[in-house]
C-alpha atoms as an extended CHARMM CRD file, in Angstrom:
* protein
*
        76  EXT
         1         1  UNK       CA              0.0000000000        0.0000000000        0.0000000000  PROA      1               0.0000000000
         2         2  UNK       CA              2.8560000000        2.3790000000        0.8240000000  PROA      2               0.0000000000
         3         3  UNK       CA              4.5060000000        1.7500000000       -2.5470000000  PROA      3               0.0000000000
         4         4  UNK       CA              1.1690000000        2.3160000000       -4.2940000000  PROA      4               0.0000000000
         5         5  UNK       CA              0.9210000000        5.7260000000       -2.6380000000  PROA      5               0.0000000000
         6         6  UNK       CA              4.3860000000        6.5680000000       -3.9630000000  PROA      6               0.0000000000
         7         7  UNK       CA              3.5180000000        5.3170000000       -7.4530000000  PROA      7               0.0000000000
         8         8  UNK       CA              0.3490000000        7.4190000000       -7.3820000000  PROA      8               0.0000000000
         9         9  UNK       CA              2.5690000000       10.4980000000       -6.9640000000  PROA      9               0.0000000000
        10        10  UNK       CA              2.0810000000       11.1160000000       -3.2490000000  PROA      10              0.0000000000
        11        11  UNK       CA              5.1680000000       13.0380000000       -2.0540000000  PROA      11              0.0000000000
        12        12  UNK       CA              7.7580000000       10.9700000000       -0.1890000000  PROA      12              0.0000000000
        13        13  UNK       CA              7.9000000000       13.4690000000        2.6780000000  PROA      13              0.0000000000
        14        14  UNK       CA              4.1410000000       13.0690000000        3.2700000000  PROA      14              0.0000000000
        15        15  UNK       CA              4.3500000000        9.2690000000        3.2110000000  PROA      15              0.0000000000
        16        16  UNK       CA              7.2520000000        9.2680000000        5.6720000000  PROA      16              0.0000000000
        17        17  UNK       CA              5.5160000000       11.6980000000        8.0130000000  PROA      17              0.0000000000
        18        18  UNK       CA              2.1000000000       10.0120000000        7.8500000000  PROA      18              0.0000000000
        19        19  UNK       CA              3.3650000000        6.4580000000        8.4230000000  PROA      19              0.0000000000
        20        20  UNK       CA              6.5620000000        7.1310000000       10.3910000000  PROA      20              0.0000000000
        21        21  UNK       CA              8.7380000000        5.2290000000        7.9270000000  PROA      21              0.0000000000
        22        22  UNK       CA             12.4980000000        5.9140000000        7.7320000000  PROA      22              0.0000000000
        23        23  UNK       CA             13.9820000000        6.9590000000        4.3480000000  PROA      23              0.0000000000
        24        24  UNK       CA             15.9750000000        3.7690000000        3.9030000000  PROA      24              0.0000000000
        25        25  UNK       CA             12.9730000000        1.5390000000        4.5540000000  PROA      25              0.0000000000
        26        26  UNK       CA             10.6990000000        3.4350000000        2.1930000000  PROA      26              0.0000000000
        27        27  UNK       CA             13.1990000000        3.4120000000       -0.6660000000  PROA      27              0.0000000000
        28        28  UNK       CA             13.9840000000       -0.2820000000       -0.0880000000  PROA      28              0.0000000000
        29        29  UNK       CA             10.2690000000       -1.0780000000       -0.3550000000  PROA      29              0.0000000000
        30        30  UNK       CA              9.9660000000        1.0210000000       -3.4960000000  PROA      30              0.0000000000
        31        31  UNK       CA             12.9010000000       -0.8310000000       -5.0500000000  PROA      31              0.0000000000
        32        32  UNK       CA             11.6100000000       -4.2410000000       -3.9680000000  PROA      32              0.0000000000
        33        33  UNK       CA              7.8810000000       -3.8490000000       -4.6180000000  PROA      33              0.0000000000
        34        34  UNK       CA              7.7000000000       -1.0280000000       -7.1620000000  PROA      34              0.0000000000
        35        35  UNK       CA              6.2410000000       -1.8230000000      -10.5680000000  PROA      35              0.0000000000
        36        36  UNK       CA              8.4940000000       -2.8590000000      -13.4560000000  PROA      36              0.0000000000
        37        37  UNK       CA              7.2190000000       -3.0870000000      -17.0140000000  PROA      37              0.0000000000
        38        38  UNK       CA              8.5500000000       -6.1200000000      -18.9170000000  PROA      38              0.0000000000
        39        39  UNK       CA              9.3800000000       -6.3080000000      -22.6220000000  PROA      39              0.0000000000
        40        40  UNK       CA              6.0930000000       -8.1710000000      -23.1220000000  PROA      40              0.0000000000
        41        41  UNK       CA              4.2080000000       -5.2130000000      -21.6440000000  PROA      41              0.0000000000
        42        42  UNK       CA              3.3580000000       -6.9880000000      -18.3970000000  PROA      42              0.0000000000
        43        43  UNK       CA              3.8570000000       -5.4620000000      -14.9520000000  PROA      43              0.0000000000
        44        44  UNK       CA              5.8650000000       -7.1260000000      -12.1970000000  PROA      44              0.0000000000
        45        45  UNK       CA              8.2290000000       -6.1540000000       -9.3490000000  PROA      45              0.0000000000
        46        46  UNK       CA             11.6770000000       -7.1310000000       -8.0800000000  PROA      46              0.0000000000
        47        47  UNK       CA             10.2110000000       -9.3210000000       -5.3410000000  PROA      47              0.0000000000
        48        48  UNK       CA              8.2990000000      -11.3850000000       -7.9080000000  PROA      48              0.0000000000
        49        49  UNK       CA             11.3440000000      -11.4990000000      -10.2130000000  PROA      49              0.0000000000
        50        50  UNK       CA             13.5400000000      -12.8800000000       -7.4180000000  PROA      50              0.0000000000
        51        51  UNK       CA             10.9140000000      -15.5130000000       -6.6100000000  PROA      51              0.0000000000
        52        52  UNK       CA             10.6820000000      -16.5550000000      -10.2630000000  PROA      52              0.0000000000
        53        53  UNK       CA             14.4730000000      -16.7220000000      -10.6480000000  PROA      53              0.0000000000
        54        54  UNK       CA             14.7040000000      -18.9500000000       -7.5650000000  PROA      54              0.0000000000
        55        55  UNK       CA             11.9770000000      -21.2280000000       -8.9330000000  PROA      55              0.0000000000
        56        56  UNK       CA             13.6650000000      -21.3010000000      -12.3470000000  PROA      56              0.0000000000
        57        57  UNK       CA             16.9700000000      -22.3380000000      -10.7720000000  PROA      57              0.0000000000
        58        58  UNK       CA             15.2420000000      -25.1210000000       -8.8260000000  PROA      58              0.0000000000
        59        59  UNK       CA             13.5700000000      -26.4120000000      -12.0060000000  PROA      59              0.0000000000
        60        60  UNK       CA             16.8850000000      -26.3690000000      -13.8900000000  PROA      60              0.0000000000
        61        61  UNK       CA             18.4950000000      -28.4060000000      -11.0960000000  PROA      61              0.0000000000
        62        62  UNK       CA             15.6380000000      -30.9100000000      -11.1790000000  PROA      62              0.0000000000
        63        63  UNK       CA             15.9650000000      -31.1920000000      -14.9590000000  PROA      63              0.0000000000
        64        64  UNK       CA             19.6870000000      -31.9400000000      -14.6760000000  PROA      64              0.0000000000
        65        65  UNK       CA             18.9720000000      -34.6290000000      -12.0770000000  PROA      65              0.0000000000
        66        66  UNK       CA             16.3800000000      -36.2150000000      -14.3610000000  PROA      66              0.0000000000
        67        67  UNK       CA             18.7800000000      -36.1330000000      -17.3310000000  PROA      67              0.0000000000
        68        68  UNK       CA             21.4220000000      -37.9290000000      -15.2670000000  PROA      68              0.0000000000
        69        69  UNK       CA             18.8770000000      -40.4890000000      -14.0760000000  PROA      69              0.0000000000
        70        70  UNK       CA             17.8230000000      -41.2090000000      -17.6630000000  PROA      70              0.0000000000
        71        71  UNK       CA             21.4460000000      -41.6770000000      -18.6570000000  PROA      71              0.0000000000
        72        72  UNK       CA             22.0030000000      -44.0900000000      -15.7910000000  PROA      72              0.0000000000
        73        73  UNK       CA             18.8510000000      -46.1760000000      -16.2420000000  PROA      73              0.0000000000
        74        74  UNK       CA             18.6540000000      -46.2590000000      -20.0360000000  PROA      74              0.0000000000
        75        75  UNK       CA             20.0190000000      -49.5860000000      -21.3230000000  PROA      75              0.0000000000
        76        76  UNK       CA             22.7890000000      -49.3580000000      -23.9030000000  PROA      76              0.0000000000
């Protein structure tokens, strides 16, 4: 909600005063949860991107394990 206020052009000084949020915290939230437009025109944020990268890495690891298992159990 705080980031939405910022993205809707509410001044940072008002947000900080109203909610008692330190500068560093507010800007970290903006960086983490602020909207990012992708090449495909979709909207996401850094938090979601990190989550997707972590999931992608896990899937790649699982794929490598499955490839090795196929190589081991496939008769020659």
